[in-house]
């Protein structure tokens, strides 16, 4: 418990010192993607980066690689999620501007991003090399779809 409290204290002290976040942002995230046509849940990892263009405008890009299929089950009203490797791999990326308002702790934003979703049947096991080769190889027209995502936050 003391270690957790020390970690929280250090994180709270060091985060305001990271002034690079005013000009450039980068981060990773876990991704959960639902394919509504087949009612398939996919899970994977992604990265997001943002570059500040003006005082209230950023240019953001994000890409994720989903390589596991997620199954949800309820046993005695306790939900469980099971992740298994899948031959279906999903690569999706979005890119676009983000307008941020305010300078206080609450910073509402508005964003519109466009990009792609690429579905692949790939029997290779999930690895960093497989994800990189999916990105490096030209995206085939088959299995590729355009997408957009509007977004906003409210204070």
PDB file of C-alpha atoms in Angstrom, residues 71-82:
ATOM      1  CA  UNK A  71     -15.722 -13.721 -25.971  1.00  0.00           C
ATOM      2  CA  UNK A  72     -17.963 -12.560 -23.133  1.00  0.00           C
ATOM      3  CA  UNK A  73     -19.866 -15.044 -20.983  1.00  0.00           C
ATOM      4  CA  UNK A  74     -21.954 -14.817 -17.829  1.00  0.00           C
ATOM      5  CA  UNK A  75     -21.602 -17.494 -15.170  1.00  0.00           C
ATOM      6  CA  UNK A  76     -23.793 -16.968 -12.109  1.00  0.00           C
ATOM      7  CA  UNK A  77     -24.202 -13.258 -12.982  1.00  0.00           C
ATOM      8  CA  UNK A  78     -20.400 -12.769 -13.057  1.00  0.00           C
ATOM      9  CA  UNK A  79     -19.304 -11.605 -16.504  1.00  0.00           C
ATOM     10  CA  UNK A  80     -16.012 -12.978 -17.837  1.00  0.00           C
ATOM     11  CA  UNK A  81     -14.058 -11.991 -20.927  1.00  0.00           C
ATOM     12  CA  UNK A  82     -11.872 -14.543 -22.691  1.00  0.00           C
TER      13      UNK A  82
END
